[in-house]
Backbone as CSV, one residue per row, in Angstrom:
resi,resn,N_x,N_y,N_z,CA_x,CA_y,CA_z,C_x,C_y,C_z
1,UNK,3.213,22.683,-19.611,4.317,23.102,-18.749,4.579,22.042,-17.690
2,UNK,5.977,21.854,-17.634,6.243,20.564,-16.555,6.572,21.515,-15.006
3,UNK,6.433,20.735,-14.273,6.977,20.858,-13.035,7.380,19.477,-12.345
4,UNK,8.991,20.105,-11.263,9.230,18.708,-10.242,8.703,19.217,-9.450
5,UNK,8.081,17.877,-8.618,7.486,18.484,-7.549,8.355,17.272,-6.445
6,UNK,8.937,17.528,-5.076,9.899,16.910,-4.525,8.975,15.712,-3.953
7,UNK,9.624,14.933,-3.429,9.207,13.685,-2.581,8.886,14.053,-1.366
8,UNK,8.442,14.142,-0.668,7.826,14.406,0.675,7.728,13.319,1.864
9,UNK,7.058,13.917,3.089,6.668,12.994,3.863,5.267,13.763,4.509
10,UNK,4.183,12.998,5.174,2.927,13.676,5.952,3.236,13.902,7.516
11,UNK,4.007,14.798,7.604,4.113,15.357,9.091,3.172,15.400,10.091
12,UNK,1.999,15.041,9.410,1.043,15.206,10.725,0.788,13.962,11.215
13,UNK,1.058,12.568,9.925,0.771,11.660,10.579,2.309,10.654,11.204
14,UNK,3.245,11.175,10.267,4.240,10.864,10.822,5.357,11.914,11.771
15,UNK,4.284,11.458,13.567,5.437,12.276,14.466,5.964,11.472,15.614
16,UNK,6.922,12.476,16.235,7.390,11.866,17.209,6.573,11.354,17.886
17,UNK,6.616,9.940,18.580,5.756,9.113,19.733,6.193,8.872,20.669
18,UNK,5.476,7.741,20.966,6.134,6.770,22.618,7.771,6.815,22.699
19,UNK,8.450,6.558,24.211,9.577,7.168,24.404,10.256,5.792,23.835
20,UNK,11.585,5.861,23.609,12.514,4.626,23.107,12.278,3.528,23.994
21,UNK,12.819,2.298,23.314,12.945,1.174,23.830,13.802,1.306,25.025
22,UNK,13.555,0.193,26.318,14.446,0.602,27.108,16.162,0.191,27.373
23,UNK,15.930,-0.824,25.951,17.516,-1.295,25.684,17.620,-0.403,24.584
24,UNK,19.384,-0.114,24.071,19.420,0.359,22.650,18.569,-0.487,21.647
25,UNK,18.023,-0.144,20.426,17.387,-0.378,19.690,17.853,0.391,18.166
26,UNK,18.077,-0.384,17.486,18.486,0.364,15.719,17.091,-0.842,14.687
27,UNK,16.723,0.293,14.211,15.948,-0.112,12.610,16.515,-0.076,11.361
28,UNK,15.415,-0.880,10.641,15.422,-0.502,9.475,14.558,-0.491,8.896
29,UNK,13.758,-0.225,7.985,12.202,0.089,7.591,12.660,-0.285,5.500
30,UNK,11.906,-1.472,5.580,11.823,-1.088,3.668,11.072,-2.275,3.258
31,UNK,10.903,-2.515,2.353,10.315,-3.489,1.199,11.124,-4.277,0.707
32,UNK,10.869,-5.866,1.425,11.982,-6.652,1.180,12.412,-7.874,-0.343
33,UNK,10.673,-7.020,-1.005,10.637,-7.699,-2.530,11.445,-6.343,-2.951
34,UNK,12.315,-5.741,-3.272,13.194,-4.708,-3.202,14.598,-5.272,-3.252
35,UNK,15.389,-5.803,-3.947,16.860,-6.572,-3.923,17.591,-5.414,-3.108
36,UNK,17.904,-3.828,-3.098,18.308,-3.275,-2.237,18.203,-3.416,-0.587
37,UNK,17.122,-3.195,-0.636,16.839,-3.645,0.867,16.758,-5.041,1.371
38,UNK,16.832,-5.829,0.799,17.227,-7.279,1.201,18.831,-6.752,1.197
39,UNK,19.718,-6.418,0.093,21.179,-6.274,0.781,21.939,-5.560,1.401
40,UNK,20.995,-4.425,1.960,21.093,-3.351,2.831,21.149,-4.684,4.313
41,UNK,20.133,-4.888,4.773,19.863,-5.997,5.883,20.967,-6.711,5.678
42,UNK,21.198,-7.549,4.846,22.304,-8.606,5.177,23.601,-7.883,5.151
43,UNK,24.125,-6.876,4.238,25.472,-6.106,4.488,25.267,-5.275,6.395
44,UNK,24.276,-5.327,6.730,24.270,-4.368,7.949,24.457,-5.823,9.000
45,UNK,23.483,-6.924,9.022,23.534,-7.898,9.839,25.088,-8.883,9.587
46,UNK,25.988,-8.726,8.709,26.999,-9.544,8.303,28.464,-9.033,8.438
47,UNK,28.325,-7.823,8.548,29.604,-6.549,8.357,29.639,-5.193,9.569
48,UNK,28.192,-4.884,9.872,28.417,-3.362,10.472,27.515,-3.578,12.009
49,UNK,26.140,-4.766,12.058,26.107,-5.306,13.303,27.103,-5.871,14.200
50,UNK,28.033,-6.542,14.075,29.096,-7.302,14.754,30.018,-6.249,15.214
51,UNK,30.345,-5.074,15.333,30.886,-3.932,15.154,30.504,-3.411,16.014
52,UNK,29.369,-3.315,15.806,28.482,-2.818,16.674,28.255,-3.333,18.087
53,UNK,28.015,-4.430,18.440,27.748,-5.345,19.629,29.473,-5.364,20.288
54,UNK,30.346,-5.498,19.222,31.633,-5.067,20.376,31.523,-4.301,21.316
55,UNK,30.498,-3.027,21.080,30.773,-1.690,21.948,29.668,-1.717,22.621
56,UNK,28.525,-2.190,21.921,26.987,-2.752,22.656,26.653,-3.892,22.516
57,UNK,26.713,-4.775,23.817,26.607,-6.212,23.294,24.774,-6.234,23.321
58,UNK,24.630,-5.631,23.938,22.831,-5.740,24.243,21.787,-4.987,23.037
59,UNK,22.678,-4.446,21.939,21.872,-3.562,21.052,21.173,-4.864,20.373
60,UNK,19.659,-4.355,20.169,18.383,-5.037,19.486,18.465,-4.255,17.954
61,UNK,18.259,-5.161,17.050,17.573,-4.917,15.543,16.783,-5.006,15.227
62,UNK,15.559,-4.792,15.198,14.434,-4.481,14.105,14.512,-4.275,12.473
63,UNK,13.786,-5.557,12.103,13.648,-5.655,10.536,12.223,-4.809,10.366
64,UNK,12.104,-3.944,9.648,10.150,-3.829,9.435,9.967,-3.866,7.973
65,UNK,8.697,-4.225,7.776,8.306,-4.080,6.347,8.021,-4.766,5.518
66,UNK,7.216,-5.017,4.446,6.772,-5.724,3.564,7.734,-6.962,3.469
67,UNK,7.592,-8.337,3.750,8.567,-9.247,3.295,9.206,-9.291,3.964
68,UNK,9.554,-8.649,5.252,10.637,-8.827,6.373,10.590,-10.490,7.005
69,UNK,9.956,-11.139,6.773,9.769,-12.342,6.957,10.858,-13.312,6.648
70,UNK,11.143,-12.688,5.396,12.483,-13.690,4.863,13.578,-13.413,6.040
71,UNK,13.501,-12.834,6.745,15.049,-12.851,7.553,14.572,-13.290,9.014
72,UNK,13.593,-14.549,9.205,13.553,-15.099,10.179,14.095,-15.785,10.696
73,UNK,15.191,-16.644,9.870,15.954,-17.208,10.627,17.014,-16.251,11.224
74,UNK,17.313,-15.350,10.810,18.552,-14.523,11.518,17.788,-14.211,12.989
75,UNK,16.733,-14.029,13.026,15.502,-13.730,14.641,15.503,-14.932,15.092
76,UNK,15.551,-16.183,14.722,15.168,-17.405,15.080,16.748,-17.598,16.210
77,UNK,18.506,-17.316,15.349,19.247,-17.447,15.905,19.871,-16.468,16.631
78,UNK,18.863,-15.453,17.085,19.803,-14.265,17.618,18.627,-13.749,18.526
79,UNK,18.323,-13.831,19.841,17.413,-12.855,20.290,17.132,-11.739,20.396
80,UNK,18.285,-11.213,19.838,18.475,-9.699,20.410,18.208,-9.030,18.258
81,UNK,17.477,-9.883,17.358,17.098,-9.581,16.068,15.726,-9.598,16.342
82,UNK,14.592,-8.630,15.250,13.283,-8.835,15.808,12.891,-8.310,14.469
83,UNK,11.860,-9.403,13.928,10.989,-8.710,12.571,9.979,-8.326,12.919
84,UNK,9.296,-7.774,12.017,7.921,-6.683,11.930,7.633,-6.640,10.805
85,UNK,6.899,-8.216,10.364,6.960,-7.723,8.229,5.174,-7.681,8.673
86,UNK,5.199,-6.736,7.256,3.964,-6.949,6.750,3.113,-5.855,7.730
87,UNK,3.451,-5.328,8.679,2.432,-4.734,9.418,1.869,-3.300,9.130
88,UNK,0.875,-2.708,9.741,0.106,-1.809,8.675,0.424,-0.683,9.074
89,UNK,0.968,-0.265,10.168,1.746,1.109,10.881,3.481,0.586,11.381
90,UNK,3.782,1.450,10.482,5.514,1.022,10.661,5.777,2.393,12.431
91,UNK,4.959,3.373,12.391,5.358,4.407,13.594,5.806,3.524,14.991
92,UNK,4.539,2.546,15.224,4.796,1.692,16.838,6.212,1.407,16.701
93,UNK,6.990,1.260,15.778,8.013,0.052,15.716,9.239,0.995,15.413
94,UNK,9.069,2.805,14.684,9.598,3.017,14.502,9.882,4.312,16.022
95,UNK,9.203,4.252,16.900,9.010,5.202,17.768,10.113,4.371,18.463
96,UNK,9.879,3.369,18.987,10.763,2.368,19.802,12.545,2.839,19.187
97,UNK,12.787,2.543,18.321,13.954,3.059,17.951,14.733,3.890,18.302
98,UNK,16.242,3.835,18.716,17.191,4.916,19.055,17.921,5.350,18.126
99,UNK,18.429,4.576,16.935,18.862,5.178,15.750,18.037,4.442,14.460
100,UNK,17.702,4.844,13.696,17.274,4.295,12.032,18.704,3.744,11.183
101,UNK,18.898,2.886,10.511,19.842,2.661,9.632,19.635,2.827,8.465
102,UNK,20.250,3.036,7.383,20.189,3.194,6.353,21.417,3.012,5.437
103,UNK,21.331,1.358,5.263,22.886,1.221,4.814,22.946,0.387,3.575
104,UNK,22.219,1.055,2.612,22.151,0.781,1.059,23.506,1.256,0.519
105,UNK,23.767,-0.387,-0.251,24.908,0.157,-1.694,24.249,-0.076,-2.707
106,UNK,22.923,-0.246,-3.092,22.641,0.460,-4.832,21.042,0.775,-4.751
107,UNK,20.389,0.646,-5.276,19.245,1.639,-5.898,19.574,3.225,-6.151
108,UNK,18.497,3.643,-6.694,18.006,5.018,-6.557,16.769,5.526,-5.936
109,UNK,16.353,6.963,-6.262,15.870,7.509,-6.195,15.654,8.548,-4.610
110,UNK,14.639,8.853,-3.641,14.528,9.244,-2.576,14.141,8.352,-1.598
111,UNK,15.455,8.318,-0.649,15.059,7.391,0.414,13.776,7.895,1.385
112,UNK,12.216,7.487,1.287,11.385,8.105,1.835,11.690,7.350,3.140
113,UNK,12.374,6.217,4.011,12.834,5.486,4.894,13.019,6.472,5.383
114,UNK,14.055,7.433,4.704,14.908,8.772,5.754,13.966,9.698,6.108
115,UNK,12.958,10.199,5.508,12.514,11.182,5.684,11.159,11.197,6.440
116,UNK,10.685,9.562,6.573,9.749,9.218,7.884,10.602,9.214,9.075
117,UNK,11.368,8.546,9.491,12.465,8.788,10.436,12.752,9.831,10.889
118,UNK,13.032,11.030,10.351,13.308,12.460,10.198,12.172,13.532,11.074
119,UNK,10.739,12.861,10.468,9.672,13.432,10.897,8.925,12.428,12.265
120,UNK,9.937,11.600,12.396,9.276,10.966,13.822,10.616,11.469,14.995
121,UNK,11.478,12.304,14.485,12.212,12.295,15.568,13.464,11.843,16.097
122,UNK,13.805,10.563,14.938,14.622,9.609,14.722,16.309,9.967,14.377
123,UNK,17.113,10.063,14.911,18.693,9.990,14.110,18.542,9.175,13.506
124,UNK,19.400,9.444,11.959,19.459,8.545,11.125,21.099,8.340,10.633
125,UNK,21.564,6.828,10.353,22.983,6.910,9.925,22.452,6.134,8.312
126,UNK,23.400,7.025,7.630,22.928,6.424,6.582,24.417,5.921,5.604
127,UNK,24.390,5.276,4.321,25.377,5.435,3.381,25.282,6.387,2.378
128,UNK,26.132,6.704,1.925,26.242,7.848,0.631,25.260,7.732,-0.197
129,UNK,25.034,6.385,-0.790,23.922,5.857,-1.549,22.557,5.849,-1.022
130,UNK,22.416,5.512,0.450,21.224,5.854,0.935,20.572,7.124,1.116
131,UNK,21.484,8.139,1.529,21.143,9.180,1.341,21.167,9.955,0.449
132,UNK,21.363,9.854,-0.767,21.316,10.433,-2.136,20.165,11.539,-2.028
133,UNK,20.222,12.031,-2.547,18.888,13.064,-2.692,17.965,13.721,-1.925
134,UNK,18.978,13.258,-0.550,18.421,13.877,0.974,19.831,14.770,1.756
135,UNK,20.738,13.825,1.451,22.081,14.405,2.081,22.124,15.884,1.941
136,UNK,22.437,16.666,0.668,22.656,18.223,0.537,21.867,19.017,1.769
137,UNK,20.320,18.528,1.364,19.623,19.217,2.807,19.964,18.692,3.510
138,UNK,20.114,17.593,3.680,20.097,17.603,5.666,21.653,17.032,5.961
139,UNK,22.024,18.011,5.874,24.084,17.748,5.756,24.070,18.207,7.133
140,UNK,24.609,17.306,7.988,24.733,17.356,9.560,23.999,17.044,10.555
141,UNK,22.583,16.800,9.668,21.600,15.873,10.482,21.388,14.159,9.951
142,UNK,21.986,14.029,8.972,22.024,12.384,8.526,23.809,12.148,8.924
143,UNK,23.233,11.411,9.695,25.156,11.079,9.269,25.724,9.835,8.393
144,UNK,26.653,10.207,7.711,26.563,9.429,6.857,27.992,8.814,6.435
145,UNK,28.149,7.419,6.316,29.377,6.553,6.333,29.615,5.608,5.346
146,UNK,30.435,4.817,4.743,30.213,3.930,4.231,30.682,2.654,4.268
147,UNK,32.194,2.927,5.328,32.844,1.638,5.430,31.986,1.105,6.653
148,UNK,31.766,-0.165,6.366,31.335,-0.806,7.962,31.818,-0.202,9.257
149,UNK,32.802,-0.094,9.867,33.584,0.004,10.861,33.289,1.872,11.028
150,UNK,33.162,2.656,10.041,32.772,3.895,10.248,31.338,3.894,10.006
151,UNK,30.378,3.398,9.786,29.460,2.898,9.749,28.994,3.017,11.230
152,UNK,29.502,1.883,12.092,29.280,1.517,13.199,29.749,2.391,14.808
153,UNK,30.484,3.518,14.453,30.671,3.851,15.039,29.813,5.138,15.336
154,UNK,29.475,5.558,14.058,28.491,6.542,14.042,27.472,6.134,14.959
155,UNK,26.957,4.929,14.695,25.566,4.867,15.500,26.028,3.764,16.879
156,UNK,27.207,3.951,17.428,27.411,3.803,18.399,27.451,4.713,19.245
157,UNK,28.016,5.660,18.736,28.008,7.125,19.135,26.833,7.564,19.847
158,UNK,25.934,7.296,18.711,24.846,8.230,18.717,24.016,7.058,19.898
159,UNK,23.791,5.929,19.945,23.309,4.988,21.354,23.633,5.432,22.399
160,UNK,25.073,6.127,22.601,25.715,6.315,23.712,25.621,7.959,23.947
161,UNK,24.919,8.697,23.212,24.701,9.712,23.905,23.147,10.531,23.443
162,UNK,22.677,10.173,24.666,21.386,10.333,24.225,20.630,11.741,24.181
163,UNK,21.785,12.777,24.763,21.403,13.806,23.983,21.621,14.708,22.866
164,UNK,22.566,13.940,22.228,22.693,13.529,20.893,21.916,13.674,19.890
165,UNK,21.470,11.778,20.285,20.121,11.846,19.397,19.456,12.724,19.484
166,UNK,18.604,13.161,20.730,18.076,14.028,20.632,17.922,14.983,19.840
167,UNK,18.850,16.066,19.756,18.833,16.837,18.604,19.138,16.560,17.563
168,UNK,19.442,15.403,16.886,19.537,15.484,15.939,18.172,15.210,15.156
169,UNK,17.637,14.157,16.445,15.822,14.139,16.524,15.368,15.437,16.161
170,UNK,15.113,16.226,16.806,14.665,17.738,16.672,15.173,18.207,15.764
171,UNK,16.398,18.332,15.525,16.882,18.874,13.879,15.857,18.316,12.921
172,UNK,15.878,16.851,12.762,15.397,16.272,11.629,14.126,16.468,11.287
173,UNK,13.081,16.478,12.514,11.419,16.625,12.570,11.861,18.386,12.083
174,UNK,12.500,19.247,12.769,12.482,20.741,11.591,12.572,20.504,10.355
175,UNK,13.610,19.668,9.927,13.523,20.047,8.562,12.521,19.309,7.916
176,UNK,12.372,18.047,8.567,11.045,17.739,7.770,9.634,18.336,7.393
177,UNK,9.831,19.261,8.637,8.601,19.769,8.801,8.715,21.573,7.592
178,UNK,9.959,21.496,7.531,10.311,22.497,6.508,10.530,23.036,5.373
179,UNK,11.052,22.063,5.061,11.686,21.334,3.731,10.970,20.350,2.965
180,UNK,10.322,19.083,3.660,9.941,17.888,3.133,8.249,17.454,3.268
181,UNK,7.367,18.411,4.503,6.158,18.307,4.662,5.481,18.285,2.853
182,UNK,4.402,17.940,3.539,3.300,17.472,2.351,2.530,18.927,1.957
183,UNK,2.827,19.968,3.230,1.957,20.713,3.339,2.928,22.253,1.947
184,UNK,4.461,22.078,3.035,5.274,22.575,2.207,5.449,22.392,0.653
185,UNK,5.542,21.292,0.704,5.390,20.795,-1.214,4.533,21.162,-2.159
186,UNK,3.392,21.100,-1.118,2.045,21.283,-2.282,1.871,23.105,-2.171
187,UNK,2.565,23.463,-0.846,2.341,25.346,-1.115,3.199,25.270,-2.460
188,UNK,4.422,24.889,-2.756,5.421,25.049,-3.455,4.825,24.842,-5.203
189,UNK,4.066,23.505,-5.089,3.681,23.083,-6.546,2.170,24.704,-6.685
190,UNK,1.535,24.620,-5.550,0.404,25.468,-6.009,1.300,27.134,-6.678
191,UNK,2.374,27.352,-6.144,2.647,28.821,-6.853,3.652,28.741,-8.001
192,UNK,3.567,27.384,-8.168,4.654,26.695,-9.564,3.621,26.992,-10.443
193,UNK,2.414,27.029,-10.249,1.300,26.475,-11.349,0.587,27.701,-12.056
């Protein structure tokens, strides 16, 4: 007998932390041997950052993650860009954060990016494609865009009102903690069985 059993996240170890950076701050969290997430980064740093700095000239980027290295020169010519490859707790880097990005046009499967984010507290703006298989549930807590320019406004928005984020913070750690926990999943698979 088969069973799905959903993608998850560990709520206990991924929670809300230390308070935000004290400038705006946007992430992105992925694996940059990953051709998606290498063109997630450059469509966000080439098209929907510049957009962005019109309305916040002082907003900081954070690269994190396996291979984030390759985009040192974009940190080398921009101070206000900052990598974090390779390091062994993505939370320090993701606590700092005022919004998460999530601005994939192809892969599949479950963006687990969204759903650590979610359970630390994090607003997340995502694309249609990024949020695939998360959107239905969390319809009004991801927001989600796809043209650059609507893209950017979303998480301008959301910089500029910080109690905002907030709940959408608190929305997201509920449902994670509801919907997507490790603890929830495995009650779910144990009465599947």
């Amino acid at each position: 007998r088969a069973q799905v059993v959903a993608n998850g996240v560990d709520t206990d170890f991924m929670q809300p932390g230390a308070p935000e950076a004290a400038e705006p701050l946007i992430a992105y969290v992925g694996s940059f041997g990953y051709f998606p997430n290498v063109d997630a980064v450059t469509f966000f740093h080439a098209d929907i950052l510049p957009c962005i700095r019109r309305a916040v000239p002082n907003c900081h980027f954070t690269i994190i993650g396996y291979g984030a290295e390759r985009f040192a020169a974009l940190a080398e010519q921009d101070p206000y860009i900052s990598i974090a490859a390779n390091v062994a707790d993505i939370r320090p880097y993701l606590a700092r954060a005022w919004v998460v990005v999530v601005p994939l046009r192809t892969g599949s499967g479950t963006r687990l990016k969204i759903l650590d984010a979610m359970a630390m507290g994090k607003p997340v703006v995502s694309t249609r494609v990024g949020a695939e298989g998360i959107a239905p549930v969390a319809r009004g807590i991801v927001r989600v865009a796809d043209e650059p320019a609507a893209f950017a406004d979303q998480v301008v928005e959301l910089i500029g009102n910080s109690e905002h984020r907030r709940i959408l913070g608190r929305q997201g750690r509920q449902l994670a903690e509801e919907v997507f926990s490790w603890t929830v999943i495995g009650e779910q698979m144990q009465q599947g069985s």
